[in-house]
Amino acid sequence: MLNSMEEVNVGQWEAAAEAAGSRRQKKHVAFEDKSNDKPKDKPKDKHKIKAKDSEDDDPALLLRQHEALLKQKRRRPKTLAFVPRISSLSRRVSDADGEEPKPTPPPPTKSGPVSWRDLPRKRQLFILTMARLSEPITQTSLQAYMFYQLKSFDPSLPASTIAAQAGLLQGCFTGAQFLTAMLWGRAADADWGGRKRVLLMGLFGTCVSVIGYGFSRSFLQAAMFRFMGGILNGNVGVIRTMVSEIIKEKKYQSRAFLILPMCFNIGVIIGPILGGLLANPVGSYPSVFGDDSFFGGKDGVWWMKHWPYALPNLISAIFLFSAVAAVFFGLEETLESLRDKPDLGLRVAHSIATLFRRIFNRRNQQYTAVHDQDIDTPGTESYDLESRTPTTPIIPATPLTPLSVARRSRQKLPFRRIFTSNVLFTLLSHFLLAFHIGTFNNLWFIFLSTPRFDATAPFPPWHIQQSLPFNFTGGLGMLPRSVGFAMAVLGTIGITLQLAVYPRVNAFLGTVRSYRAFLCLFPVTYFLTPYLAVVPSSSSPPAQASGFLLWLALGGVLFIQVVGRTFALPANTILVNNCSPHPSVLGTIHGIAQSVSSASRTVGPVLGGWLYGVGLQKGVVGGVWWGLAGMAMVGWVASGWVFEGDGHEIWLEGEKAEGEEGR
């Protein structure tokens, strides 16, 4: 055992001696004897080698000293001698030579998918989430009962006419957005407008239109208020622009842009349930709001009987007004040229918060007067005790000259140079995706509400028997509550996939590959959807379809659609954002994209609603669905020409030089 230890120690000292011999022209540091007053020929127990000049640090001498140390260890086995490691010896030698020890590099970190807690500026993202969430709640809420509301305007109309009216009603909103979304985008990019102001106007306009729609008594009134809501609403493009300006690093974009479709799925869960439960409260809850009821008294709640679909719209208006307040008091402007200008809403919110702090502090604490000389000491900032804001000016790290400030605010890409090839192909793919998804969302709730095929009272009269695979008609005949639940299933599946599956799959595949891969699921969904009308049901028509097999088939179809939508929509948003040729037209690009989306969601639902009615009359309800599957196939092929840009494809004069100076 001792011999093996000696062999190891001798080998170590030989390596150390060679390292010391290579530095003969320098002075070396070895181990100093802790008892310097003792003679060298009589070493003590705690023994260290003394540093010598270049003549004495011969490797052979070091070896002899080590052998002497080993002999002493044999004489005194109980005494332990400290033998240093080679690493410590070389570290001490390099320190004596004046060399800096090389820092140990940190261990490599594995880059994984970004988590939600890693996102920067969560407070601003939360406010934008509120603003985005309020609109899907509103839109999906009215879809749960729109078929029955239109039926209440004129009970004599057949289901095919109601389906066409529903498509027109949806087209009024999206058609108005198509006319104004680009203008709102330009206003959001302008110094006289800005992102925040445009967003506030859109939310407030939607709030007013929702209230008007709830109190409508005819199809013309409902269409007018839907048109008003669309013409005042350019919020989707503005919110996307603000998210991209808050989250500028691409590694966070997959999470940040996931918030927008996630808000849609949350709205699809809350909105239909809200609309289905609150629509026609007198008819749904007669013991609560009807005649001789708790709230209605003898004659019932008059305004609920006169406007049976006003209550869910009033609740939606409350959501929208809350979003208006959150944006006004808490959201910061992200337009570069307006960031440093005073914001009325933030100042009012700060004043209100200061007032509440004063009231709270007066109740819980007592303050004594503090003199200025006790606060303002040399080398420290002076603070206003009430506002808690520094009174000393903040000097930027890089001084901005008037020319650079003017260039930053005025350097904007001309409108004629916006439409690059990547922008055109991305907008084409965006149009096709919005076309078939918007048409599906509009037809889905109509299909759920359409009466089932009844052989005892067939419609059309000559269609007396269902014949697969193509000659069949009818819907599922669901009531507003069931429609709301069925649409909530769609949202629940979507939110689950977005939280648990999307980040990992998107990190593995990338934006473009995941976009192309999951677009192929939409044709499958649209082809299978009409066959839900012939799934065996536990109830006979005209009662609504029900039973385990029906809900299993319905959930399967929705699962395929939601998987495709979960991956395609966030990727499409990122591609639209990154195809912008210049940062100065980012809001305009999103405004154009919203106009394109609105145009497709105008043509799609109107055309789809009309074709759906024709299919009911001809006894082929699946015709419009199979045509939609063909459109989805075209969109999948068109995605092959789309690539992900960097948001700055075109450089204006002086920008590259300015960027190099900044670095």
Short mmCIF file of C-alpha atoms in Angstrom, two decimals, residues 457-641:
data_model
loop_
_atom_site.label_atom_id
_atom_site.label_comp_id
_atom_site.label_asym_id
_atom_site.label_seq_id
_atom_site.Cartn_x
_atom_site.Cartn_y
_atom_site.Cartn_z
CA ALA A 457 -91.86 15.60 -42.14
CA PRO A 458 -88.94 15.65 -44.60
CA PHE A 459 -87.22 18.77 -45.89
CA PRO A 460 -87.04 19.02 -48.82
CA PRO A 461 -90.38 17.20 -49.29
CA TRP A 462 -89.10 14.83 -51.98
CA HIS A 463 -86.11 13.72 -49.85
CA ILE A 464 -87.75 10.90 -47.90
CA GLN A 465 -84.68 8.76 -47.14
CA GLN A 466 -81.02 9.33 -46.24
CA SER A 467 -78.57 7.68 -48.64
CA LEU A 468 -74.85 7.41 -47.98
CA PRO A 469 -72.24 8.37 -48.93
CA PHE A 470 -73.43 11.75 -50.28
CA ASN A 471 -77.24 12.07 -50.40
CA PHE A 472 -78.17 13.04 -46.84
CA THR A 473 -79.28 16.25 -45.15
CA GLY A 474 -80.16 17.83 -41.79
CA GLY A 475 -78.22 18.98 -38.75
CA LEU A 476 -78.11 18.04 -35.08
CA GLY A 477 -81.04 20.17 -33.82
CA MET A 478 -79.25 21.28 -30.64
CA LEU A 479 -80.63 23.97 -28.32
CA PRO A 480 -78.51 27.01 -27.32
CA ARG A 481 -77.27 25.32 -24.14
CA SER A 482 -76.09 22.24 -26.04
CA VAL A 483 -74.59 24.41 -28.78
CA GLY A 484 -72.66 26.32 -26.13
CA PHE A 485 -71.40 23.11 -24.57
CA ALA A 486 -70.37 21.65 -27.94
CA MET A 487 -68.41 24.80 -28.78
CA ALA A 488 -66.87 24.79 -25.30
CA VAL A 489 -65.57 21.29 -26.01
CA LEU A 490 -63.72 22.76 -28.98
CA GLY A 491 -62.13 25.43 -26.79
CA THR A 492 -61.20 23.00 -24.02
CA ILE A 493 -59.34 20.74 -26.43
CA GLY A 494 -57.55 23.75 -27.89
CA ILE A 495 -56.37 25.25 -24.61
CA THR A 496 -55.11 21.88 -23.40
CA LEU A 497 -53.05 21.33 -26.55
CA GLN A 498 -51.68 24.85 -26.52
CA LEU A 499 -50.45 24.61 -22.96
CA ALA A 500 -49.12 21.05 -22.96
CA VAL A 501 -48.13 20.12 -26.51
CA TYR A 502 -47.58 23.15 -28.75
CA PRO A 503 -44.39 24.64 -27.18
CA ARG A 504 -42.43 21.39 -27.36
CA VAL A 505 -43.56 20.42 -30.84
CA ASN A 506 -42.96 23.92 -32.19
CA ALA A 507 -39.48 23.99 -30.62
CA PHE A 508 -38.70 20.68 -32.31
CA LEU A 509 -40.15 21.39 -35.77
CA GLY A 510 -39.76 25.14 -36.06
CA THR A 511 -42.31 27.68 -37.22
CA VAL A 512 -42.49 26.95 -40.95
CA ARG A 513 -42.34 23.16 -40.69
CA SER A 514 -45.04 22.98 -38.01
CA TYR A 515 -47.20 25.36 -40.07
CA ARG A 516 -46.99 23.19 -43.18
CA ALA A 517 -47.30 19.89 -41.32
CA PHE A 518 -50.53 20.67 -39.47
CA LEU A 519 -52.35 22.41 -42.33
CA CYS A 520 -53.05 18.98 -43.81
CA LEU A 521 -55.41 18.15 -40.90
CA PHE A 522 -58.06 20.66 -41.96
CA PRO A 523 -59.22 18.82 -45.11
CA VAL A 524 -59.78 15.69 -43.02
CA THR A 525 -61.93 17.59 -40.53
CA TYR A 526 -64.10 19.28 -43.14
CA PHE A 527 -64.67 16.06 -45.03
CA LEU A 528 -65.89 14.21 -41.92
CA THR A 529 -68.02 16.96 -40.33
CA PRO A 530 -71.32 16.49 -42.29
CA TYR A 531 -71.39 12.78 -41.44
CA LEU A 532 -72.24 13.72 -37.85
CA ALA A 533 -75.81 14.16 -39.11
CA VAL A 534 -76.09 10.41 -39.77
CA VAL A 535 -74.39 9.15 -36.58
CA PRO A 536 -76.88 6.98 -34.60
CA SER A 537 -78.60 8.95 -31.84
CA SER A 538 -80.31 7.83 -28.65
CA SER A 539 -83.24 10.20 -29.35
CA SER A 540 -85.61 10.35 -32.30
CA PRO A 541 -86.16 13.49 -34.40
CA PRO A 542 -87.25 16.23 -34.06
CA ALA A 543 -85.53 16.03 -30.63
CA GLN A 544 -81.88 17.09 -30.58
CA ALA A 545 -79.28 14.45 -31.35
CA SER A 546 -77.67 12.89 -28.29
CA GLY A 547 -75.98 9.73 -27.05
CA PHE A 548 -72.50 8.40 -26.42
CA LEU A 549 -71.70 7.63 -30.07
CA LEU A 550 -72.70 11.11 -31.17
CA TRP A 551 -70.56 12.92 -28.62
CA LEU A 552 -67.66 10.55 -29.28
CA ALA A 553 -67.80 11.29 -33.03
CA LEU A 554 -68.27 15.01 -32.40
CA GLY A 555 -65.29 15.11 -30.06
CA GLY A 556 -63.14 13.23 -32.58
CA VAL A 557 -63.91 15.65 -35.41
CA LEU A 558 -63.29 18.64 -33.17
CA PHE A 559 -60.04 17.16 -31.91
CA ILE A 560 -58.60 16.95 -35.43
CA GLN A 561 -59.69 20.49 -36.23
CA VAL A 562 -58.34 21.95 -33.01
CA VAL A 563 -54.97 20.19 -33.36
CA GLY A 564 -54.54 21.76 -36.78
CA ARG A 565 -55.68 25.17 -35.57
CA THR A 566 -53.52 25.05 -32.45
CA PHE A 567 -50.33 24.77 -34.49
CA ALA A 568 -51.31 26.66 -37.64
CA LEU A 569 -52.66 29.89 -36.16
CA PRO A 570 -49.68 30.86 -33.93
CA ALA A 571 -47.24 29.93 -36.69
CA ASN A 572 -49.21 31.98 -39.19
CA THR A 573 -49.16 34.97 -36.85
CA ILE A 574 -45.38 34.70 -36.43
CA LEU A 575 -44.88 34.41 -40.20
CA VAL A 576 -47.04 37.48 -40.84
CA ASN A 577 -45.14 39.42 -38.19
CA ASN A 578 -41.69 38.44 -39.51
CA CYS A 579 -42.52 39.02 -43.17
CA SER A 580 -42.62 42.78 -42.52
CA PRO A 581 -39.96 44.33 -44.78
CA HIS A 582 -39.20 47.17 -42.33
CA PRO A 583 -39.98 47.88 -38.64
CA SER A 584 -41.62 51.20 -39.52
CA VAL A 585 -44.47 49.44 -41.38
CA LEU A 586 -45.07 46.63 -38.88
CA GLY A 587 -48.44 48.04 -37.84
CA THR A 588 -49.37 48.52 -41.48
CA ILE A 589 -48.46 44.90 -42.28
CA HIS A 590 -50.67 43.65 -39.47
CA GLY A 591 -53.43 46.00 -40.61
CA ILE A 592 -53.18 44.66 -44.16
CA ALA A 593 -53.17 41.11 -42.80
CA GLN A 594 -56.31 41.85 -40.80
CA SER A 595 -57.93 43.33 -43.92
CA VAL A 596 -57.03 40.22 -45.87
CA SER A 597 -58.35 38.03 -43.07
CA SER A 598 -61.53 40.10 -42.85
CA ALA A 599 -62.07 39.84 -46.58
CA SER A 600 -61.75 36.06 -46.45
CA ARG A 601 -63.98 35.85 -43.38
CA THR A 602 -66.52 37.99 -45.21
CA VAL A 603 -66.62 36.03 -48.45
CA GLY A 604 -66.29 32.64 -46.74
CA PRO A 605 -69.23 32.79 -44.29
CA VAL A 606 -71.54 34.56 -46.77
CA LEU A 607 -70.76 32.12 -49.56
CA GLY A 608 -70.69 29.19 -47.16
CA GLY A 609 -74.02 30.11 -45.58
CA TRP A 610 -75.67 30.40 -48.99
CA LEU A 611 -74.22 27.08 -50.17
CA TYR A 612 -75.27 25.43 -46.92
CA GLY A 613 -78.85 26.57 -47.50
CA VAL A 614 -78.72 25.28 -51.07
CA GLY A 615 -77.45 21.95 -49.77
CA LEU A 616 -80.38 21.68 -47.36
CA GLN A 617 -82.81 22.37 -50.19
CA LYS A 618 -81.13 19.83 -52.50
CA GLY A 619 -80.71 17.13 -49.86
CA VAL A 620 -76.88 17.26 -49.92
CA VAL A 621 -75.84 19.04 -46.73
CA GLY A 622 -72.22 17.90 -47.11
CA GLY A 623 -71.57 19.76 -50.36
CA VAL A 624 -70.33 22.95 -48.72
CA TRP A 625 -68.15 21.00 -46.29
CA TRP A 626 -66.45 19.05 -49.03
CA GLY A 627 -65.85 22.24 -50.99
CA LEU A 628 -64.27 23.70 -47.86
CA ALA A 629 -61.97 20.66 -47.69
CA GLY A 630 -60.80 21.43 -51.23
CA MET A 631 -60.06 25.03 -50.26
CA ALA A 632 -58.00 23.80 -47.30
CA MET A 633 -55.97 21.61 -49.66
CA VAL A 634 -55.18 24.65 -51.80
CA GLY A 635 -54.02 26.49 -48.67
CA TRP A 636 -51.72 23.62 -47.74
CA VAL A 637 -50.11 23.70 -51.21
CA ALA A 638 -49.73 27.51 -51.08
CA SER A 639 -47.79 27.29 -47.80
CA GLY A 640 -44.85 25.83 -49.76
CA TRP A 641 -43.90 29.31 -51.01
#
